[in-house]
Coordinates of C-alpha atoms (C1' of nucleotides) in Angstrom, one line a residue:
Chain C
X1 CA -41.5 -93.8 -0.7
X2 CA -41.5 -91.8 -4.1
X3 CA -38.7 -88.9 -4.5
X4 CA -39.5 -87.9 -8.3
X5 CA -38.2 -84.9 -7.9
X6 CA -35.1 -86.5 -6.9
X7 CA -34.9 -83.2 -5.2
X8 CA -33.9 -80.2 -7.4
X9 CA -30.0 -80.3 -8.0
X10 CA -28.0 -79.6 -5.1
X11 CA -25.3 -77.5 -5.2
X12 CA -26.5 -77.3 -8.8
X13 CA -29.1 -74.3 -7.9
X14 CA -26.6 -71.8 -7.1
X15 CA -24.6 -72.7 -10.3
X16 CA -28.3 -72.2 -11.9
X17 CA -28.0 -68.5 -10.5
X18 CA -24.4 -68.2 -11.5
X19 CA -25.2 -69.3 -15.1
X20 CA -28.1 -66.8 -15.6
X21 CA -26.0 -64.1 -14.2
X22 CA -23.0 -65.2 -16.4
X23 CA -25.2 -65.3 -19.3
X24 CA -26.3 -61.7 -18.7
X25 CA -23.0 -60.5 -18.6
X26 CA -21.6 -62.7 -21.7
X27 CA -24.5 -61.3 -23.9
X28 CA -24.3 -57.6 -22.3
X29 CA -26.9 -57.3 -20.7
X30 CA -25.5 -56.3 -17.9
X31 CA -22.5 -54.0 -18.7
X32 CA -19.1 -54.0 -17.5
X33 CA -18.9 -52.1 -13.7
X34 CA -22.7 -52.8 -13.5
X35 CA -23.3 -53.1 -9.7
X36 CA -24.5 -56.7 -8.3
X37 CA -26.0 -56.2 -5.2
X38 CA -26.7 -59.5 -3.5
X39 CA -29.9 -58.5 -2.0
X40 CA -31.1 -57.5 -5.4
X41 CA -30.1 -60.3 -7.3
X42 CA -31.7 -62.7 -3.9
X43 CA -34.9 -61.3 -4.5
X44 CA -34.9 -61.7 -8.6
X45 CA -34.0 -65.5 -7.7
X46 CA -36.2 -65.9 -4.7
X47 CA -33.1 -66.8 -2.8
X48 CA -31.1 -65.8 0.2
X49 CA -27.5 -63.6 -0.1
X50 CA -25.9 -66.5 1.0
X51 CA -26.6 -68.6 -2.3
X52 CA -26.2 -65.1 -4.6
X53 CA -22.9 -64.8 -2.5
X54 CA -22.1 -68.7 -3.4
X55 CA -22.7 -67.3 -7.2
X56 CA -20.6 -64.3 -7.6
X57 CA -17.7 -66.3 -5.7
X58 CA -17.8 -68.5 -8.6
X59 CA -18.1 -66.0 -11.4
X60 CA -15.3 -63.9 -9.8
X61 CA -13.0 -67.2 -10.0
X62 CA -14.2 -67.0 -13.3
X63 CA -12.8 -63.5 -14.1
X64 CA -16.1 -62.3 -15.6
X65 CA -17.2 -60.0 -11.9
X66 CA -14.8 -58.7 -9.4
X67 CA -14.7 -58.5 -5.5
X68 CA -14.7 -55.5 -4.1
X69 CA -13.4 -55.7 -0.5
X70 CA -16.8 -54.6 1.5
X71 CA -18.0 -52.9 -1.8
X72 CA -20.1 -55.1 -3.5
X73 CA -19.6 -57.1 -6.5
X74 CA -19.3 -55.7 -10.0
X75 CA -19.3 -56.9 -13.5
X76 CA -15.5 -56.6 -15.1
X77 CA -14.0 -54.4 -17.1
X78 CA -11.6 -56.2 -18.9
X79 CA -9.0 -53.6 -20.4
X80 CA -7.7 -53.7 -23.8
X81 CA -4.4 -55.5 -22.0
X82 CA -6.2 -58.7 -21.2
X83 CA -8.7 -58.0 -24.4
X84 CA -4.9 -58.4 -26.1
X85 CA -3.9 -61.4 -24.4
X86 CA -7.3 -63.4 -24.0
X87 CA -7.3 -63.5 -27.6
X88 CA -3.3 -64.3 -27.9
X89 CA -4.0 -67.2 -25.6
X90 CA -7.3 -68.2 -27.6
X91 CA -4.9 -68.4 -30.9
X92 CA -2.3 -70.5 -29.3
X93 CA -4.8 -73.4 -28.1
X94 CA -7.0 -72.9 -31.0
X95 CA -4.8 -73.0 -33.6
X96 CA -3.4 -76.5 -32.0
X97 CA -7.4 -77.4 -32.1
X98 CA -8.1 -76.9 -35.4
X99 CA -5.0 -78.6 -36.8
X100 CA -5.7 -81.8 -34.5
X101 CA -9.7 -81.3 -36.0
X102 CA -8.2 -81.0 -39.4
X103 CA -6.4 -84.4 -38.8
X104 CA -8.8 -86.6 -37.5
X105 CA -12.7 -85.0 -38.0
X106 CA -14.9 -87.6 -38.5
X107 CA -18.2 -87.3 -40.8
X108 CA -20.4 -87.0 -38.2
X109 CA -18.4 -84.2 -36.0
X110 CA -18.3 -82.4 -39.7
X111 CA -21.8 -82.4 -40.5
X112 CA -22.8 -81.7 -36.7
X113 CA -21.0 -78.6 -37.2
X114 CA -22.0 -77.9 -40.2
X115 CA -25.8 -77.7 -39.1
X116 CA -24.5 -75.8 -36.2
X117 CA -23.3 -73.1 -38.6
X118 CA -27.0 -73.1 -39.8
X119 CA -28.2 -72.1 -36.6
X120 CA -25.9 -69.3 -36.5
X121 CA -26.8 -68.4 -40.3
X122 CA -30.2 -68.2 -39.0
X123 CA -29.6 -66.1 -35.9
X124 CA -28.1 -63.6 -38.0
X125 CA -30.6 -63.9 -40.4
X126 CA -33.3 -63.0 -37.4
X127 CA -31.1 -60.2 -36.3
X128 CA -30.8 -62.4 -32.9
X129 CA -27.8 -60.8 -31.7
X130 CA -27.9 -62.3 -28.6
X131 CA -28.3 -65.9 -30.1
X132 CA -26.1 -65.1 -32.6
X133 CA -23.1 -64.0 -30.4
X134 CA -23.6 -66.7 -28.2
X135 CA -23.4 -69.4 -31.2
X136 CA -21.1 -67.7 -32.6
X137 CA -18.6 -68.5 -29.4
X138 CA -19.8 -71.9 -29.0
X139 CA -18.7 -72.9 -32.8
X140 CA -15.3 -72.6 -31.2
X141 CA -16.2 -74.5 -28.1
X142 CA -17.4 -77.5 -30.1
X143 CA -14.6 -77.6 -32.0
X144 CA -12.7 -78.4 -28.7
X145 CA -15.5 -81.0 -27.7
X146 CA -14.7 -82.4 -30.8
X147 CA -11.6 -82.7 -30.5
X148 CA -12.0 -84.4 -27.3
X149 CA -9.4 -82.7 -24.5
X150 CA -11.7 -81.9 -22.2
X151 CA -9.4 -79.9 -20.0
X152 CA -8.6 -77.8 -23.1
X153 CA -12.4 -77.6 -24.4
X154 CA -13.2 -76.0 -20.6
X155 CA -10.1 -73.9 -20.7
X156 CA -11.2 -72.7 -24.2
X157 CA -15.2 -71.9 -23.0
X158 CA -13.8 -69.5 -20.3
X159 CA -11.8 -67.8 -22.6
X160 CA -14.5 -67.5 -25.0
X161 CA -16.7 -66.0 -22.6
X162 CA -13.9 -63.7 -21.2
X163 CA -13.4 -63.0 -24.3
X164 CA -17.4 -61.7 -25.0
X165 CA -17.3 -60.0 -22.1
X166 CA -14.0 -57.8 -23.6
X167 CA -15.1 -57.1 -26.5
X168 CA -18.1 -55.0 -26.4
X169 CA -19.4 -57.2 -29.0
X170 CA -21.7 -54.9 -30.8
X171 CA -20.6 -56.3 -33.4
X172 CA -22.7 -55.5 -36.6
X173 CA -24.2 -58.0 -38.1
X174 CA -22.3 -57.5 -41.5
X175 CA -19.5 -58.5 -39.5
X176 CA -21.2 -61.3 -37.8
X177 CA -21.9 -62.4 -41.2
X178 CA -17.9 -62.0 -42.1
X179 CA -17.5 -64.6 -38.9
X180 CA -19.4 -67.4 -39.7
X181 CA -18.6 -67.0 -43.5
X182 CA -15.4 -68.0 -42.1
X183 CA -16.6 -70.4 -40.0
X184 CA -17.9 -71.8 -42.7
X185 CA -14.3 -71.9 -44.8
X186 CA -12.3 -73.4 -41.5
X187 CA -14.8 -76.4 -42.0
X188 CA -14.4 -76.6 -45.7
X189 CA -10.3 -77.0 -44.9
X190 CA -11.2 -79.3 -42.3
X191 CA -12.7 -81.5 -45.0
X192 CA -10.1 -81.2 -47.2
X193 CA -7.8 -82.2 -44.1
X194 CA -5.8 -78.6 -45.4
X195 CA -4.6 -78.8 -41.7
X196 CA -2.1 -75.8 -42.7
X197 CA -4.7 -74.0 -44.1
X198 CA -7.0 -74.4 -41.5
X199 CA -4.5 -73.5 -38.5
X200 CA -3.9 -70.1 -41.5
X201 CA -8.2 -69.6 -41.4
X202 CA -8.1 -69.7 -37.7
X203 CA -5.1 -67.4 -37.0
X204 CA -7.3 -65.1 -39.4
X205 CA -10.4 -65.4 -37.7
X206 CA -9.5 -64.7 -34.8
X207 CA -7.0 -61.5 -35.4
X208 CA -10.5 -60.6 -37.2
X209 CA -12.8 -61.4 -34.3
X210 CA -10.6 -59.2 -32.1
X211 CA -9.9 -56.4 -34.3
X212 CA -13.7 -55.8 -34.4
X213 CA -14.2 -55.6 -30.6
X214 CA -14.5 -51.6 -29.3
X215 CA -12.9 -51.5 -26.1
X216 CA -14.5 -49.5 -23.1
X217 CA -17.3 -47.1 -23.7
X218 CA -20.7 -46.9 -21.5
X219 CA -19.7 -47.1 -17.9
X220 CA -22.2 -49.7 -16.5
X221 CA -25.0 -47.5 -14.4
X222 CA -28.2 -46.8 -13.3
X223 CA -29.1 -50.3 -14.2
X224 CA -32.5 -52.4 -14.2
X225 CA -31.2 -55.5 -12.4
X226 CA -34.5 -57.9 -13.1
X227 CA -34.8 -56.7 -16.8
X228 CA -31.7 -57.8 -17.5
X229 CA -31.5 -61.2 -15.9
X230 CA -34.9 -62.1 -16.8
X231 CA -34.8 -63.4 -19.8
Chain V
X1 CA -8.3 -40.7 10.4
X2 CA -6.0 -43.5 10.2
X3 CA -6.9 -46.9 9.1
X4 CA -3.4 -48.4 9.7
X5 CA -4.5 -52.2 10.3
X6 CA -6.6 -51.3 6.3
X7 CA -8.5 -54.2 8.1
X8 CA -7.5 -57.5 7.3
X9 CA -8.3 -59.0 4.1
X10 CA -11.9 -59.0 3.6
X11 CA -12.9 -61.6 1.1
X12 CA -9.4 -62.5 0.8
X13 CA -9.5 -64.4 4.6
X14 CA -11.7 -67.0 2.5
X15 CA -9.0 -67.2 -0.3
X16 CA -6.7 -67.7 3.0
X17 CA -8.1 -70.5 3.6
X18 CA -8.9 -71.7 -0.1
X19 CA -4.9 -71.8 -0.1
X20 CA -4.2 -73.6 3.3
X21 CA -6.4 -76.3 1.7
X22 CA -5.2 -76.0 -1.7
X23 CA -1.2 -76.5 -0.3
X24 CA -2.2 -79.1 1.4
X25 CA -3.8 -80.6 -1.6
X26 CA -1.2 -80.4 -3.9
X27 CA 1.3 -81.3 -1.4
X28 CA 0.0 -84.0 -1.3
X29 CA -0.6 -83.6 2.5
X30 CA -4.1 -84.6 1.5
X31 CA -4.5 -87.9 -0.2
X32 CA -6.8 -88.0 -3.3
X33 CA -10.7 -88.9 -2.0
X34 CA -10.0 -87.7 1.6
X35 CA -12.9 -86.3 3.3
X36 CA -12.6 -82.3 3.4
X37 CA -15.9 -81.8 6.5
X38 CA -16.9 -78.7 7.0
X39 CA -17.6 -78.5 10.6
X40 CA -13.7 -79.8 11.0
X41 CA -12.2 -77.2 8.7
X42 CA -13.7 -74.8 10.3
X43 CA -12.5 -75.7 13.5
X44 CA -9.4 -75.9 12.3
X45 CA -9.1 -72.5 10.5
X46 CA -11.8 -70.7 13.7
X47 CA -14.6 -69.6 11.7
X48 CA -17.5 -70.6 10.6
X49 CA -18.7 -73.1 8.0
X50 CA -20.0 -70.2 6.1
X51 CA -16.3 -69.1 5.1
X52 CA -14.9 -72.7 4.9
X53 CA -17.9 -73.4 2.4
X54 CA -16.7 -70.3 0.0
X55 CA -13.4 -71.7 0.1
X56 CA -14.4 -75.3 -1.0
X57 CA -16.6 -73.7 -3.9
X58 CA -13.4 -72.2 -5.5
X59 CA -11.2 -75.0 -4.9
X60 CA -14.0 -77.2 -6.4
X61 CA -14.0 -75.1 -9.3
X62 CA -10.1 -74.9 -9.6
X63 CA -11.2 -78.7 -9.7
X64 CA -9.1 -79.8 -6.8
X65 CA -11.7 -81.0 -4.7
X66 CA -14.5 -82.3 -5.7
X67 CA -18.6 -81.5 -4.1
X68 CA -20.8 -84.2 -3.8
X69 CA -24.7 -83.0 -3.5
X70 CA -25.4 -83.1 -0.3
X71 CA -22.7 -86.0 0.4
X72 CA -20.0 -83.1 1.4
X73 CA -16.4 -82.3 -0.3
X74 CA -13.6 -84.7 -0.9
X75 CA -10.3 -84.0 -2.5
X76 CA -10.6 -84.7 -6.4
X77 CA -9.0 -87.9 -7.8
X78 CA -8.2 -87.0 -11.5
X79 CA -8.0 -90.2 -13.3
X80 CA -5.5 -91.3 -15.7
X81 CA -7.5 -89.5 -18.7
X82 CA -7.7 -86.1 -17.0
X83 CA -3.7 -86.6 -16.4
X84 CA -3.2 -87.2 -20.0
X85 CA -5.2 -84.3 -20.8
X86 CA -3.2 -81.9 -18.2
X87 CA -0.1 -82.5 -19.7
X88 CA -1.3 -82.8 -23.3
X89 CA -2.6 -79.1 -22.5
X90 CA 0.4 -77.9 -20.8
X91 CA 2.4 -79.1 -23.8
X92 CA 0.6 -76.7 -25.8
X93 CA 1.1 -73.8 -23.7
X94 CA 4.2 -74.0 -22.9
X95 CA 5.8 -74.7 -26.2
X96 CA 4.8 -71.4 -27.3
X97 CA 5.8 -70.1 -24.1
X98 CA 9.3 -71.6 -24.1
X99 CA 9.4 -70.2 -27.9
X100 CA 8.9 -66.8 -26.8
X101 CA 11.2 -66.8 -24.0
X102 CA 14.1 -67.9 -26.5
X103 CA 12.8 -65.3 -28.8
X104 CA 12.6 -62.3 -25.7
X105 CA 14.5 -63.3 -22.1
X106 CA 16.3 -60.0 -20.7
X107 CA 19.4 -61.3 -19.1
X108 CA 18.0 -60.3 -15.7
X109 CA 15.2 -63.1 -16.2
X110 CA 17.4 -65.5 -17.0
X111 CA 19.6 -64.7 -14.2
X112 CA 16.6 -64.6 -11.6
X113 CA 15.7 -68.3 -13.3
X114 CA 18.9 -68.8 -12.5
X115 CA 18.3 -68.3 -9.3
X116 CA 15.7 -69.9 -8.8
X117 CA 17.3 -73.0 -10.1
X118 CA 19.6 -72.8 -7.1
X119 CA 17.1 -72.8 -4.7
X120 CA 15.2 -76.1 -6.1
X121 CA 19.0 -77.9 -6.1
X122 CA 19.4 -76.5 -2.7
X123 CA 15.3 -78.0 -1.8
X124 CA 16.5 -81.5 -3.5
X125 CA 19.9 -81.8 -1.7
X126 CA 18.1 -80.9 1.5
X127 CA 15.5 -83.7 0.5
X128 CA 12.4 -81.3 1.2
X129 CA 10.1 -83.1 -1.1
X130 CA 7.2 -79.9 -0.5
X131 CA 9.3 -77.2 -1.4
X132 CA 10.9 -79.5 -3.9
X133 CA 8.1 -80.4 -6.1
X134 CA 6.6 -76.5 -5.2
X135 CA 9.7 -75.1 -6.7
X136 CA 9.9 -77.5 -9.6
X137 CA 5.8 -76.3 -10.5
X138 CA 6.9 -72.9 -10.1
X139 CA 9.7 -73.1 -12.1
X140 CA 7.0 -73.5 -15.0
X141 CA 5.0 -70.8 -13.9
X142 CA 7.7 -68.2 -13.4
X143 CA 8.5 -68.4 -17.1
X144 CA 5.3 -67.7 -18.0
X145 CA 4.8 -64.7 -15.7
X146 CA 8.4 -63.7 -17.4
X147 CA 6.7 -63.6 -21.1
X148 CA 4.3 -61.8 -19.9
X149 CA 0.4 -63.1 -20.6
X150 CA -1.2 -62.9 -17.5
X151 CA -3.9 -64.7 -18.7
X152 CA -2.0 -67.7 -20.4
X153 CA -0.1 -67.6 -16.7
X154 CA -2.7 -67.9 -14.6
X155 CA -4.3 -71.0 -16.9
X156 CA -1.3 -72.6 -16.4
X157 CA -0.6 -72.1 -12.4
X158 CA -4.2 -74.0 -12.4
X159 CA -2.7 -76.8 -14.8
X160 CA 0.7 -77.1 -13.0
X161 CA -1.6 -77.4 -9.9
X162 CA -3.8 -80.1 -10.9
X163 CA -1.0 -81.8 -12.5
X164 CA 0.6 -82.1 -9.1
X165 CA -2.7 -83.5 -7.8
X166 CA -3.1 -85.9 -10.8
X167 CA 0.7 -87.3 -10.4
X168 CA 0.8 -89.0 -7.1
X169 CA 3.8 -87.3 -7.2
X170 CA 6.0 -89.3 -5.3
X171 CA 8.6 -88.6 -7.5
X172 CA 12.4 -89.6 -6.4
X173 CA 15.0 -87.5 -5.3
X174 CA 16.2 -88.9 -8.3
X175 CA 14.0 -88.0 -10.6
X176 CA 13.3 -85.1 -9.1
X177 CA 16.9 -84.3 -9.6
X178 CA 16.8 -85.3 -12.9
X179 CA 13.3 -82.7 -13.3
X180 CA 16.1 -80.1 -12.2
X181 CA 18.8 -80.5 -14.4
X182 CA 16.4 -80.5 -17.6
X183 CA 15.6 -77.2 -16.0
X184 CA 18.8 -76.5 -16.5
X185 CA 19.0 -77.5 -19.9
X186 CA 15.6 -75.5 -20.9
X187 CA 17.9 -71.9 -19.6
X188 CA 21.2 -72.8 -21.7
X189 CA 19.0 -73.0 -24.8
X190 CA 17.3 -70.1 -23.7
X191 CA 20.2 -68.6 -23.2
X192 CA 21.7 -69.4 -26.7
X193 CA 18.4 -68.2 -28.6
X194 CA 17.7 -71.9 -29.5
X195 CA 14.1 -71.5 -29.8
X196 CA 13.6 -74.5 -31.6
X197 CA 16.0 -76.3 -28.5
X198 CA 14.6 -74.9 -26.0
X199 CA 11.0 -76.3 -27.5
X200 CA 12.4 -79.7 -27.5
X201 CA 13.6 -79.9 -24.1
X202 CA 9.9 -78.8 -22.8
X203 CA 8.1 -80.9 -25.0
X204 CA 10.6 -84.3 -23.4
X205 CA 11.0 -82.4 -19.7
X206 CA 6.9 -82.9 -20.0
X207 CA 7.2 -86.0 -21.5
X208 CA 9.5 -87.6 -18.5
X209 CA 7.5 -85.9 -15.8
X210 CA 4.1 -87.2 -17.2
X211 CA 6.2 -90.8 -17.2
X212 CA 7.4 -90.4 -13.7
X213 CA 3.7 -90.1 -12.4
X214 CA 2.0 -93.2 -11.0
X215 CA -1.9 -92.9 -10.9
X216 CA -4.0 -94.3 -8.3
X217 CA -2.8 -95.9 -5.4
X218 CA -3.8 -94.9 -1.5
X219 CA -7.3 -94.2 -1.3
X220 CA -7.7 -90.9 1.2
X221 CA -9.2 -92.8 4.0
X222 CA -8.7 -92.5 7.8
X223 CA -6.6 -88.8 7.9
X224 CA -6.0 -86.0 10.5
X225 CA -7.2 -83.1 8.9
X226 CA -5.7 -81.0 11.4
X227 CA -2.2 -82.7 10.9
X228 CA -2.2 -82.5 7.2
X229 CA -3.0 -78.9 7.5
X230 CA -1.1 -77.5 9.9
X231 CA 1.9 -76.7 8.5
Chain P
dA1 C1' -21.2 -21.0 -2.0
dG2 C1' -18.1 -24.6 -1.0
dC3 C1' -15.9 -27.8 1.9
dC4 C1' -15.4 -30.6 5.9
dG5 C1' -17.5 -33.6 9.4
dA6 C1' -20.9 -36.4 11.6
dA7 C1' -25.1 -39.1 12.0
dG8 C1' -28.1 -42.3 9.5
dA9 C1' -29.1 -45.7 6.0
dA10 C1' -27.7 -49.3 3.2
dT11 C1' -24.7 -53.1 2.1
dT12 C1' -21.3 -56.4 2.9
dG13 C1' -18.9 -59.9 6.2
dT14 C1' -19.7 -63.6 9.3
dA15 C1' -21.9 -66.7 12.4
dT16 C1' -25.7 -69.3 14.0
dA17 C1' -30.0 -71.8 13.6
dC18 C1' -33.0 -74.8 11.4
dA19 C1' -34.5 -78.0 7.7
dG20 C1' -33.4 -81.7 4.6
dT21 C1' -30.6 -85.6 3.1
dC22 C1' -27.6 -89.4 3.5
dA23 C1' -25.1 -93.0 6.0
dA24 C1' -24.9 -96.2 9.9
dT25 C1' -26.7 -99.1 13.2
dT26 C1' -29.9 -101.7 15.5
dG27 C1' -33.8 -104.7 15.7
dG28 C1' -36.8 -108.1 13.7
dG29 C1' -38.0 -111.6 10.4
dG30 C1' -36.9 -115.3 7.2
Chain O
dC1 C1' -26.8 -116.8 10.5
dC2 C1' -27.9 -113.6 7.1
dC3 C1' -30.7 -110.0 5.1
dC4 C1' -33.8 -106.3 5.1
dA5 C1' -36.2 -102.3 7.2
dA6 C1' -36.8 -98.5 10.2
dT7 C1' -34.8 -95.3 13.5
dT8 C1' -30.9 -92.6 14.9
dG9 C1' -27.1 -89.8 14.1
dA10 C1' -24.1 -86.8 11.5
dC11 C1' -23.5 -83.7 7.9
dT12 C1' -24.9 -80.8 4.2
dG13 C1' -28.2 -77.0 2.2
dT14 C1' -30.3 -72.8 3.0
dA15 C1' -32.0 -68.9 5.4
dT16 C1' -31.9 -65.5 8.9
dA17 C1' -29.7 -62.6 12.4
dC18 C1' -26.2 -59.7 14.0
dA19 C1' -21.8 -57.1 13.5
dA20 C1' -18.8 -54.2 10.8
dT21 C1' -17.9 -51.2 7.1
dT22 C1' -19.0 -48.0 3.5
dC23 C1' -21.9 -44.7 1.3
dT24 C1' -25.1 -40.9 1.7
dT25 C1' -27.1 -37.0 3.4
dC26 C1' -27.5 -33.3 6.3
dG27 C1' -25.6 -29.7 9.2
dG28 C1' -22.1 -26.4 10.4
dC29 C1' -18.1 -23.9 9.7
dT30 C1' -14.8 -21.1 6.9

DNA sequence: AGCCGAAGAATTGTATACAGTCAATTGGGG
DNA sequence: CCCCAATTGACTGTATACAATTCTTCGGCT
């Protein structure tokens, strides 16, 4: 007996739903306090409450909704505190990143990232903003791939995210510009194995990165659920 | 009107049971591969497999248990790379948190660590191996919460956590006493401003505990559920 | 007009029911 | 006697149904 389709991913679909919701909060679609109501998201998905439920358990764990106790579930509102100590914690494991890539980068990892900073060149070049915020977090995150903890390189993507959820990254695309110009001088250190002046880029890029972010602003209502998930 | 019982925990009875389970885990109550069945835990806890489900999902993405599609949960077995990585990671963290609590402990911190102290001599003399091992986790964590990220704390509670479930943790009363007294050590430079001390004692108190762990062993076969989480 | 209160609607919390998948066991054949 | 295959059993995956709570709206009172 045949089972090509080896049966569509198991507990796999309801981290499909959490990743499209997560990925409509990361890129701001969906605005901080926005309300997720589990029979609206059940019906953009085609899905019962109980696999949406599944979903926003997960994405609560992963700081980016909250649980209201019988309220319903809501995308956070990070305040400027955990804005100030998402990117303290981002410094402290990233600068430790980038000295250990600095140290031991191999040709391939370099030129892999190099072409990655192309894609981000040409995001910003397309006035993607979505793409380009998104690539411009995951430059990070493959630096910790890279460097091959991958307890740290999962520790760092949630923080990235957390992070893009924080900052109201409307972030212009001069500045988005600035970023991967800078991106683009952490890997020139890196092959120069200017470990110290790598760590130096980093610690700059980031107090850069969160400088630009405008805290709070437009309180997440009256909201077009579908438009924003459906990509 | 009043609302004096404000209703017991709503989503929070599932993070009840998230933690009965997660104790148990980290206690090592549950060996490493047992079998975590949902129709038994919810016997065991009264409700349905609904709840017991939602609690498996977070502890599954705390990655202390582990979901296998359609196969059912089973209490993660971190292998010797993942430990590596834990404590590599921890390392990171909590030299720079260490450094800071030189830099800023108010005497009242270091006199509740003090404290605290006591109470894992008093767990070690009493040979309580739970509350032993508990305390000497939390002795980590409640330096953390004293300096003041929340966000680098909670990312290490989840490391301290999973350490304890990496390290078979059968650690000595010896060793254990041993754990304590670098403890010990870490508050006198602490409490001499020895930054740079007091970052030397984590980095080889880390060192020693990583040492102490032994991988492997018992494969989680044949358990009482029940027993193991009943406390 | 404004505020308080109550009934109704909508949404969340939880359990149960059913369908699908995997593991085990039994029966037959080599 | 061993090995393979099919049926049986147990458990997970998902949806639906019901109960409880909250929000809303409408009516009445001050």
């Amino acid at each position: 007996m045949r089972k090509l389709p080896p049966h569509t991913s198991p507990t796999s679909s309801t981290e499909a739903i959490a990743a499209r919701i997560r990925d409509a909060v990361v890129e701001h679609r969906l605005p901080p306090g926005a309300k997720l109501g589990e029979v609206a998201l059940g019906e953009i998905f085609g899905v019962s409450r109980t696999k949406v439920r599944q979903a926003l358990i997960r994405l609560a764990q992963e700081k980016l909704v909250s649980l209201q106790p019988a309220r319903g579930a809501y995308v956070a509102k990070p305040d400027a505190r955990e804005a100030r100590e998402l990117f303290d914690t981002r410094r402290v494991i990233e600068r430790v990143l980038i000295e250990r890539f600095a140290a031991g980068a191999t040709r391939e990892q370099l030129s892999s990232l190099r072409q990655h900073l192309q894609c981000e060149r040409q995001a910003i070049a397309a006035g993607d903003t979505a793409l380009r915020n998104r690539l411009l977090g995951e430059f990070h995150v493959l630096i910790a791939q890279m460097v091959g903890n991958q307890v740290m390189t999962d520790m760092l993507r949630e923080l990235v995210r957390r992070s893009s959820l924080a900052t109201l990254l409307v972030q212009t695309p001069r500045s988005a510009s600035c970023s991967s110009d800078e991106h683009a001088s952490l890997i020139d250190a890196v092959l120069r194995r200017d470990a110290i002046g790598a760590v130096r880029l980093m610690d700059e890029h980031l107090a850069h990165v969160e400088r630009d972010l405008k805290l709070s602003g437009l309180d997440g209502e009256a909201l077009d659920l579908r438009a924003a998930i459906k990509v």
